[in-house]
mmCIF file of C-alpha atoms in Angstrom:
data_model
loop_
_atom_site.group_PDB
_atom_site.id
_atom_site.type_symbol
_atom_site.label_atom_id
_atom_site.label_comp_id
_atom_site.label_asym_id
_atom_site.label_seq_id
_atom_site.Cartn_x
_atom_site.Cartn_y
_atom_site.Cartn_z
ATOM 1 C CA UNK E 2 0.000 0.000 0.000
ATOM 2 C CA UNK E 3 2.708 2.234 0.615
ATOM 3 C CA UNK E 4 5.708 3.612 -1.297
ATOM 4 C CA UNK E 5 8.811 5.008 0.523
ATOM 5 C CA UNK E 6 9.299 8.633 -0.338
ATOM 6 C CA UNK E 7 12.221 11.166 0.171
ATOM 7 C CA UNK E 8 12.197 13.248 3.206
ATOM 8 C CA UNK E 9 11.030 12.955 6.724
ATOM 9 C CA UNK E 10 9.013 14.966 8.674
ATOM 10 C CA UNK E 11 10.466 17.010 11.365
ATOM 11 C CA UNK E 12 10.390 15.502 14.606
ATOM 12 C CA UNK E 13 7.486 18.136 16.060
ATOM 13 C CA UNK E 14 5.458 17.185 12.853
ATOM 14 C CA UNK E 15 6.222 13.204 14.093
ATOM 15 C CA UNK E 16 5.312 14.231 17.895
ATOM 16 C CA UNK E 17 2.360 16.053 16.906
ATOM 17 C CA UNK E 18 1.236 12.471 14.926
ATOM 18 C CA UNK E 19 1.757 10.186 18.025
ATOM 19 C CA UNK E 20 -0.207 12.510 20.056
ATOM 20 C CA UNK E 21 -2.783 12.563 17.974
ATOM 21 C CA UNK E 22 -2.659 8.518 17.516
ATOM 22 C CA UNK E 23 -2.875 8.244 20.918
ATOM 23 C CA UNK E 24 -6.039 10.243 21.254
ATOM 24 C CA UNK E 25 -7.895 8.402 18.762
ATOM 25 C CA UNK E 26 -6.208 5.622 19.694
ATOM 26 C CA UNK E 27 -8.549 5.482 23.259
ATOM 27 C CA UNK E 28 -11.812 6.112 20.757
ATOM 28 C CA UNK E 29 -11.700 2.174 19.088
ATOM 29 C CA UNK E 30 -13.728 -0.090 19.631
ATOM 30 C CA UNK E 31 -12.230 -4.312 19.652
ATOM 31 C CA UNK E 32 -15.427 -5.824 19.963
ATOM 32 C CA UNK E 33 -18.008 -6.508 18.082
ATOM 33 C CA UNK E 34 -20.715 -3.568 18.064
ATOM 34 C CA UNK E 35 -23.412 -5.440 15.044
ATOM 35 C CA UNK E 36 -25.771 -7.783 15.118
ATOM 36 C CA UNK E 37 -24.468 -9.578 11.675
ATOM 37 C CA UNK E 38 -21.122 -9.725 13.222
ATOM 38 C CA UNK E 39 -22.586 -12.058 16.280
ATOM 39 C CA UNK E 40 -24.116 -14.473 13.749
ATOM 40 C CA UNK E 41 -21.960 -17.709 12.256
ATOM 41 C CA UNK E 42 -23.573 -16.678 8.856
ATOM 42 C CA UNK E 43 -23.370 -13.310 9.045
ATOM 43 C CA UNK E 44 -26.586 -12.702 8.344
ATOM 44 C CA UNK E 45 -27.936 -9.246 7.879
ATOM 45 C CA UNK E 46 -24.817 -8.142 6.362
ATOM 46 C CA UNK E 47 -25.246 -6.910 2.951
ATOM 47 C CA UNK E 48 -22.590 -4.487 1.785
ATOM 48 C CA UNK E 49 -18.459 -4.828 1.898
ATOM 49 C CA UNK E 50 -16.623 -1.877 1.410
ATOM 50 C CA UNK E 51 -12.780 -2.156 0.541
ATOM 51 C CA UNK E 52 -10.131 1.174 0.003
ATOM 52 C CA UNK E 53 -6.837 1.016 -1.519
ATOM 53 C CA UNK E 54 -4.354 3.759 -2.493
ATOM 54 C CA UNK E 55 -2.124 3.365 -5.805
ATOM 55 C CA UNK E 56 0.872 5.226 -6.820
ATOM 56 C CA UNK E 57 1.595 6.188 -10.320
ATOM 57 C CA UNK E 58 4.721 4.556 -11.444
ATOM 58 C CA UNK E 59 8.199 6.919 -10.928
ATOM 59 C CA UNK E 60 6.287 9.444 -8.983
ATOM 60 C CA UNK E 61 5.742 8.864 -5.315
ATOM 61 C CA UNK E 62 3.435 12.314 -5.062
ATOM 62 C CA UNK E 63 0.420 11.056 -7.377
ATOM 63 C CA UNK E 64 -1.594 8.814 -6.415
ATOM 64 C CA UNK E 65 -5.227 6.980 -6.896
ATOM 65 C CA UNK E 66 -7.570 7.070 -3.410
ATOM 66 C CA UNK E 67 -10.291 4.390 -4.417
ATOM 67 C CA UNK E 68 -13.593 2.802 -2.574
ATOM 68 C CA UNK E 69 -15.166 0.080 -3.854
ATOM 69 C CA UNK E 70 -18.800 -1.675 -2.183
ATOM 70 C CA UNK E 71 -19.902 -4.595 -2.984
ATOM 71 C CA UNK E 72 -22.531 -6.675 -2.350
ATOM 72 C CA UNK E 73 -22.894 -9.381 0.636
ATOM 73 C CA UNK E 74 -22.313 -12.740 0.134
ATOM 74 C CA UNK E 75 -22.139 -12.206 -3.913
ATOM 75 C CA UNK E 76 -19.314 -9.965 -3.762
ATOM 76 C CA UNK E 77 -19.768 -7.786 -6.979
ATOM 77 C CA UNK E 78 -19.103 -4.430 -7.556
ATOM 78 C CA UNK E 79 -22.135 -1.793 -6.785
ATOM 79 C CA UNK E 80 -20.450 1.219 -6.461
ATOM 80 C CA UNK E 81 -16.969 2.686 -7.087
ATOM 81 C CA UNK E 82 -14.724 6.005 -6.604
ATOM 82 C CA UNK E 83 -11.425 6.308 -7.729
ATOM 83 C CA UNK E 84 -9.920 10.021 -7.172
ATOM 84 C CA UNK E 85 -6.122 11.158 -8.300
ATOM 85 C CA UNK E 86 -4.861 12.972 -5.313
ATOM 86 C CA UNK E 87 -1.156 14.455 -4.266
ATOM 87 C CA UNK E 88 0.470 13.234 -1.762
ATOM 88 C CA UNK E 89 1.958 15.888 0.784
ATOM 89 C CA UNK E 90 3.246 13.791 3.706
ATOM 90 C CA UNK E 91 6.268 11.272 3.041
ATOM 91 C CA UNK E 92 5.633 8.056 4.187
ATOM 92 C CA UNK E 93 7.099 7.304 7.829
ATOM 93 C CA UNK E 94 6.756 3.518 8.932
ATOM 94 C CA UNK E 95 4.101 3.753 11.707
ATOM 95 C CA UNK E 96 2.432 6.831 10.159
ATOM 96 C CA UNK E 97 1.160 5.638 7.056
ATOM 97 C CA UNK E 98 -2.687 7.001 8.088
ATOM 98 C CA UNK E 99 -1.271 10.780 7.902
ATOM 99 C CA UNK E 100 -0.013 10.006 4.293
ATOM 100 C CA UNK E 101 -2.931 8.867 3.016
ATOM 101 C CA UNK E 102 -6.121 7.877 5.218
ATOM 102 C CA UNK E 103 -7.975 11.441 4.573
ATOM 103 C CA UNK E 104 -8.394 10.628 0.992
ATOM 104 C CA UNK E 105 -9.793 7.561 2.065
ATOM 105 C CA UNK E 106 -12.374 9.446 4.744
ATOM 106 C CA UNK E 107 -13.512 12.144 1.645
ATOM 107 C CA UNK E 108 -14.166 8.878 -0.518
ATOM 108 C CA UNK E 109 -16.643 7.688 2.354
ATOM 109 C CA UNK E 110 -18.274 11.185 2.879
ATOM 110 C CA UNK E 111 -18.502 11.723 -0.752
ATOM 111 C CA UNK E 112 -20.407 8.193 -0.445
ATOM 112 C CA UNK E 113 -22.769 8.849 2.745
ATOM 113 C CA UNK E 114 -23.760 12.548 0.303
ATOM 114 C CA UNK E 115 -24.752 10.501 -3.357
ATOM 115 C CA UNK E 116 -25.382 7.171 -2.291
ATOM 116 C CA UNK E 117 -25.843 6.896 0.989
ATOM 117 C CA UNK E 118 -28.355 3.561 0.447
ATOM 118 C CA UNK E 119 -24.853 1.668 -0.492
ATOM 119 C CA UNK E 120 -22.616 2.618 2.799
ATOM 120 C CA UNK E 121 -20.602 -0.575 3.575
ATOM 121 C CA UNK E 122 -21.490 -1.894 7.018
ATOM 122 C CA UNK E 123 -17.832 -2.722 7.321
ATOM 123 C CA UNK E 124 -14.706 -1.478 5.318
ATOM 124 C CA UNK E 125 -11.492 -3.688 4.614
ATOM 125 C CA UNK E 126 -8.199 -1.587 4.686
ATOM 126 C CA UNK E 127 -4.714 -2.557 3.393
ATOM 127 C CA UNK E 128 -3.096 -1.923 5.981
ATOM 128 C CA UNK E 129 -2.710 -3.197 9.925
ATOM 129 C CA UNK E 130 -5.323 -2.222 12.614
ATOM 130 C CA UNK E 131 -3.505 -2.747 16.390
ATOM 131 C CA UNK E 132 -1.397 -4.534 14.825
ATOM 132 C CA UNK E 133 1.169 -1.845 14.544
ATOM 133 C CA UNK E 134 3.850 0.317 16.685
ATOM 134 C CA UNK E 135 1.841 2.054 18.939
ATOM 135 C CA UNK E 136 -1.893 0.185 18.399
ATOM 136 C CA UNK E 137 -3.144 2.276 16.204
ATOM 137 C CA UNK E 138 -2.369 1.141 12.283
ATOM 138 C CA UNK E 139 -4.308 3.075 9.474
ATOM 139 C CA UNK E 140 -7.177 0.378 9.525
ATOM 140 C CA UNK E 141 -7.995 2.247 12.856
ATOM 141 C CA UNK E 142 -7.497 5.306 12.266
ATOM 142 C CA UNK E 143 -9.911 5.129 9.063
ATOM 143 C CA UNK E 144 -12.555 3.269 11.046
ATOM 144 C CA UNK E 145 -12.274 5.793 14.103
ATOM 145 C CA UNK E 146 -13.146 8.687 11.950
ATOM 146 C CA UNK E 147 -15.502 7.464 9.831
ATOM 147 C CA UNK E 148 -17.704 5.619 12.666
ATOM 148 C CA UNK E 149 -17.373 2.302 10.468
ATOM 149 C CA UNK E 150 -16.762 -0.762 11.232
ATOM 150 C CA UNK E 151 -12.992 -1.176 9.709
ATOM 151 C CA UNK E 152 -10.903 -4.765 9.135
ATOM 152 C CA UNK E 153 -7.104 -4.288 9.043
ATOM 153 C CA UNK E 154 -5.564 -7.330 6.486
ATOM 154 C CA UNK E 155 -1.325 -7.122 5.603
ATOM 155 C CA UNK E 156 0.183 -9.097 3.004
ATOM 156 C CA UNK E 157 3.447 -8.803 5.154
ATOM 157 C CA UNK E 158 3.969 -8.995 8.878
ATOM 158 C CA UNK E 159 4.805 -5.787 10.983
ATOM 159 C CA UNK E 160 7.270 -7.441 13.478
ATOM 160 C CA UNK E 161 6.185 -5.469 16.249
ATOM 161 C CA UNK E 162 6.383 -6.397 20.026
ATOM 162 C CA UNK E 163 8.229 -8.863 19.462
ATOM 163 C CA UNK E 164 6.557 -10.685 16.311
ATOM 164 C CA UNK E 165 9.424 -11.656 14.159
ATOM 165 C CA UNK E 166 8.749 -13.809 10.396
ATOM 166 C CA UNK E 167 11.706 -16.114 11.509
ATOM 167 C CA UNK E 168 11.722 -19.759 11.303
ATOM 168 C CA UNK E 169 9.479 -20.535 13.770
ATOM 169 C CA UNK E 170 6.988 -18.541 11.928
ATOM 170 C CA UNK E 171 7.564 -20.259 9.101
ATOM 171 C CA UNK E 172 6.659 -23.304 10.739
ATOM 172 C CA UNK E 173 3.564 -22.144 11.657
ATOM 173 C CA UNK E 174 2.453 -20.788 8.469
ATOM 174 C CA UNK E 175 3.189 -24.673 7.067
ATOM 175 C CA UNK E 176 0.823 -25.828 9.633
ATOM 176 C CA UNK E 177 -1.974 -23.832 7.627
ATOM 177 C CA UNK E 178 -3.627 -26.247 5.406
ATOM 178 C CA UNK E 179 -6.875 -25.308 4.206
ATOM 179 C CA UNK E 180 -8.568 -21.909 4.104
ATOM 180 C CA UNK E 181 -9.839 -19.984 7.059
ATOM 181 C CA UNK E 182 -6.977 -21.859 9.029
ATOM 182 C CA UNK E 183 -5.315 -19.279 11.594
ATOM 183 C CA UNK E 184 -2.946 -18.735 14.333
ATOM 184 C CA UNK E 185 -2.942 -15.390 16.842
ATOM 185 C CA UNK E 186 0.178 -13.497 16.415
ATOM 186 C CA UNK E 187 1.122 -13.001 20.086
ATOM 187 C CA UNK E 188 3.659 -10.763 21.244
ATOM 188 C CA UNK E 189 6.557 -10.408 23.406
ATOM 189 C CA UNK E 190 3.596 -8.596 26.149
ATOM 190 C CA UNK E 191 1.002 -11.135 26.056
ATOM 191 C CA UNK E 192 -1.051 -9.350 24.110
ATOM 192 C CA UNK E 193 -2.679 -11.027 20.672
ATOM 193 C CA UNK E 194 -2.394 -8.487 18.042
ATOM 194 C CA UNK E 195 -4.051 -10.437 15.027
ATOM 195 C CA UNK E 196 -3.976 -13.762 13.579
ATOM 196 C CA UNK E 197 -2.087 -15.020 10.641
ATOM 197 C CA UNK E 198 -4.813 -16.422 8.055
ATOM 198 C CA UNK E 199 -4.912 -18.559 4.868
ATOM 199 C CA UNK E 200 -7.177 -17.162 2.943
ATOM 200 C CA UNK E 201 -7.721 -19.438 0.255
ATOM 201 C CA UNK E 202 -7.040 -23.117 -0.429
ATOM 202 C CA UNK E 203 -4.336 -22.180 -2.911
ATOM 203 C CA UNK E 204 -2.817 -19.693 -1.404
ATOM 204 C CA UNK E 205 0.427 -20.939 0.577
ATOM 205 C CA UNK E 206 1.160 -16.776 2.240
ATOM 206 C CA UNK E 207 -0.726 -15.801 5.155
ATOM 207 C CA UNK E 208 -2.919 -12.540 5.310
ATOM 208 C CA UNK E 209 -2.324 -10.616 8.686
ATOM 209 C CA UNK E 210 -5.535 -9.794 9.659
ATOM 210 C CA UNK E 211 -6.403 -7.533 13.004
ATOM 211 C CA UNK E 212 -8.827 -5.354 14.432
ATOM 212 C CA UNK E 213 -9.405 -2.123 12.884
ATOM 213 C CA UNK E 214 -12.552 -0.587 15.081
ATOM 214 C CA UNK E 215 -15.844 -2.336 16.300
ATOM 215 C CA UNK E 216 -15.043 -5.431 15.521
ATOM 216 C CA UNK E 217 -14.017 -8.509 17.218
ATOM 217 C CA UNK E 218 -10.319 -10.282 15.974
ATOM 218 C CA UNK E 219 -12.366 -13.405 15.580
ATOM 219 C CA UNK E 220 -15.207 -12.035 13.939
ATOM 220 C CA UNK E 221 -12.951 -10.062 11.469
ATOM 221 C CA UNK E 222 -10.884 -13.442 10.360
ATOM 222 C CA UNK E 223 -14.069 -15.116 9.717
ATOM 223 C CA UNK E 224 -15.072 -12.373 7.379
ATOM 224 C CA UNK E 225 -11.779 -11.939 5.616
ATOM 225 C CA UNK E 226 -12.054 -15.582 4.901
ATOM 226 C CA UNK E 227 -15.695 -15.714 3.542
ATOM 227 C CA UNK E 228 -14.607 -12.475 1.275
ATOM 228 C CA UNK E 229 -11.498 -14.400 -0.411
ATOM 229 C CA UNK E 230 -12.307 -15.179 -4.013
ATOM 230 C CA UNK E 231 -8.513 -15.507 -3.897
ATOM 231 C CA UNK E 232 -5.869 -14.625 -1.558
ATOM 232 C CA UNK E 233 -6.598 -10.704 -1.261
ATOM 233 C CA UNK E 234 -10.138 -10.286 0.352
ATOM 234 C CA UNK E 235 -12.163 -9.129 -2.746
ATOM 235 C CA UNK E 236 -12.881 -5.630 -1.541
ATOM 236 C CA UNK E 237 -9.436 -4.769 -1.402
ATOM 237 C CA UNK E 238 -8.376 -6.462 -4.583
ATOM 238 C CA UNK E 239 -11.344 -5.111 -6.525
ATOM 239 C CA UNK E 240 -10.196 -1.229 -4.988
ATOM 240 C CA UNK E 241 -6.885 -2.156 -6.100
ATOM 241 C CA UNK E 242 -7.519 -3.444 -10.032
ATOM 242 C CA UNK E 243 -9.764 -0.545 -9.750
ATOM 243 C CA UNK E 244 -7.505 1.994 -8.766
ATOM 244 C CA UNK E 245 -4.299 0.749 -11.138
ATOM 245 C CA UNK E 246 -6.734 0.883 -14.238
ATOM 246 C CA UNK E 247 -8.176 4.434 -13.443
ATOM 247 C CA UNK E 248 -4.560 5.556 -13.369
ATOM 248 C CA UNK E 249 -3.709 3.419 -16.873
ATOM 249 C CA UNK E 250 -6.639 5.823 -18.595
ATOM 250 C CA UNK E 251 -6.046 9.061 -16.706
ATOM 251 C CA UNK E 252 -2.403 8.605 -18.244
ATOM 252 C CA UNK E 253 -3.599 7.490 -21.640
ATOM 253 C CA UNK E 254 -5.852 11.022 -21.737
ATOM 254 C CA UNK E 255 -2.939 12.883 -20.790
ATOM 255 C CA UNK E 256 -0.988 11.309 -23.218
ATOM 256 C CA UNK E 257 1.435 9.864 -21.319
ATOM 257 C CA UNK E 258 3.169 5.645 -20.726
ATOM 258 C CA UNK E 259 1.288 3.404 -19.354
ATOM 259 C CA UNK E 260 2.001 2.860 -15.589
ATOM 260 C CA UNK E 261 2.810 -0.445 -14.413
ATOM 261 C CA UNK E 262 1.394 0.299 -10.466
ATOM 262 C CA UNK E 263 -0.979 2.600 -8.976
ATOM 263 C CA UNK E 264 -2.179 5.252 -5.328
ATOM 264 C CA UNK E 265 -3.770 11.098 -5.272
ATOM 265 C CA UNK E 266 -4.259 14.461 -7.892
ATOM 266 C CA UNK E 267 -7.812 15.518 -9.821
ATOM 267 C CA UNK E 268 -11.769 14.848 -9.227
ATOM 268 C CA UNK E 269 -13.611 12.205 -10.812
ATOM 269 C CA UNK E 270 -17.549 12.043 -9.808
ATOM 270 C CA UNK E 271 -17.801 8.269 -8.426
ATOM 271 C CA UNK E 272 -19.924 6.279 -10.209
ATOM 272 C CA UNK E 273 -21.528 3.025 -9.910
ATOM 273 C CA UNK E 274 -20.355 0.156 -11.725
ATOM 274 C CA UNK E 275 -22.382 -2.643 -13.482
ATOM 275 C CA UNK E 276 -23.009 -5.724 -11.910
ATOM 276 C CA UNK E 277 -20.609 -8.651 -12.838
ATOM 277 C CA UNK E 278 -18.116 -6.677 -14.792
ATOM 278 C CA UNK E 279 -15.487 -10.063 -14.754
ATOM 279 C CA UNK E 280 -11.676 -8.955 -13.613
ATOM 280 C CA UNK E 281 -10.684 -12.374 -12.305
ATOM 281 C CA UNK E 282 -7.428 -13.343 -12.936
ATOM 282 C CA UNK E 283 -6.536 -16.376 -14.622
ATOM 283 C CA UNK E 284 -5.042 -17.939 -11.425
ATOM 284 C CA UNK E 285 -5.310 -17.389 -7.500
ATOM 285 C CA UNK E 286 -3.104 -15.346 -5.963
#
């Protein structure tokens, strides 16, 4: 999700951001607060939200801020918004919410004003949740200030308190056979900060999913799970392809290459997208 960038923020500006992590921070919410969320089937859950942010290949200022929703358990696409943006803050490991998570808050407000039948009852964030530094990862800041529901999932693990991808780790993730198998990711204070899922059948790398706000760990690695077409919970993936191919045909108007990766820069009035628009790759991943 995020790109290093040059610079670093003085260390007021980086004082300034722990503060204010740490006051939002005592605002979320690790249990669950829904009714669908207590039920094995999830029922009364109808719409999955996902956000991703792409960067436009060779420059680590512009960027693509997308929100996808889709429907609950079919998992299309009903509604997306892709938005270039600049990015102002240089990415700090810890503080990736100050780089980019108020894009991802206008996307939802510009979503509660137009559509607001097709608000996601929960979003999924690339990112970590309390699985992070100081407790507070970008899946919580997002869910703190948008009052939503908000599921944290990593492709990589934050070694944090502790947590280190070493060979006992390893082991672990061989002892993962079968989708929705887990193990908590425990650290060094007793503390369990997520759990390291298979999403998929064929998928042999964990997701590292954890608590982003009112939601319970358990009831957030169920979901991830049901929500895997492949390894990336669909939400997220769809935001992604989403986001990469709104940057491919911004660049083709402007006449420029075609970039190989996507995450900020113009408007673009979100729009809703037609039911089963196919964007499957041709194998798992």
């Amino acid at each position: 999700m995020a790109r290093e960038a040059a610079g670093k923020p003085p260390e007021e500006i980086l004082l300034d951001w722990k503060r204010e992590q740490a006051s939002l921070k005592a605002r979320v919410v690790d249990q669950d607060t829904e009714a669908w969320q207590l039920d094995p089937a999830f029922s009364g859950l109808q719409r999955v939200g996902g956000v991703d942010v792409s960067f436009v290949k060779d420059d680590s200022g512009s960027a693509c801020a997308s929100l996808v929703v889709l429907n609950y358990p079919e998992l299309e696409v009903l509604y997306e918004d892709c938005r270039m943006v600049t990015l102002t803050a240089p990415y700090v490991s810890g503080f990736l919410a100050f780089r980019e998570v108020s894009f991802l808050v206008d996307a939802v407000q510009r979503l509660q004003e137009r559509e607001p039948c097709l608000m996601p009852q929960v979003l999924f964030v690339d990112g970590n949740g309390v699985l992070h530094h100081r407790g507070f990862g970008v899946a919580c800041h997002l869910g703190v200030l948008t009052d939503l529901p908000c599921i944290g999932m990593a492709k990589k693990l934050l070694q944090v308190d502790g947590l280190k991808n070493n060979a006992l780790h390893k082991e672990k993730i061989q002892l993962l056979k079968a989708g929705g198998d887990s193990f908590p990711l425990m650290g060094s204070s007793g503390t369990v900060l997520g759990r390291a899922l298979r999403s998929h059948d064929h998928s042999t790398k964990p997701l590292y999913v954890s608590v982003g706000h009112k939601i319970s760990l358990e009831a957030a690695v169920r979901l991830t799970h049901s929500c895997c077409k492949f390894r990336v919970p669909e939400p997220v993936r769809q935001a992604d392809i989403r986001s990469r191919d709104y940057i491919r045909r911004t660049q083709e108007v402007q006449g420029a290459p075609d970039p190989q990766s996507g995450r900020s820069k113009e408007a673009q009035r979100p729009k809703a997208c037609p039911q089963g628009v196919s964007e499957e790759p041709a194998v798992p991943r």
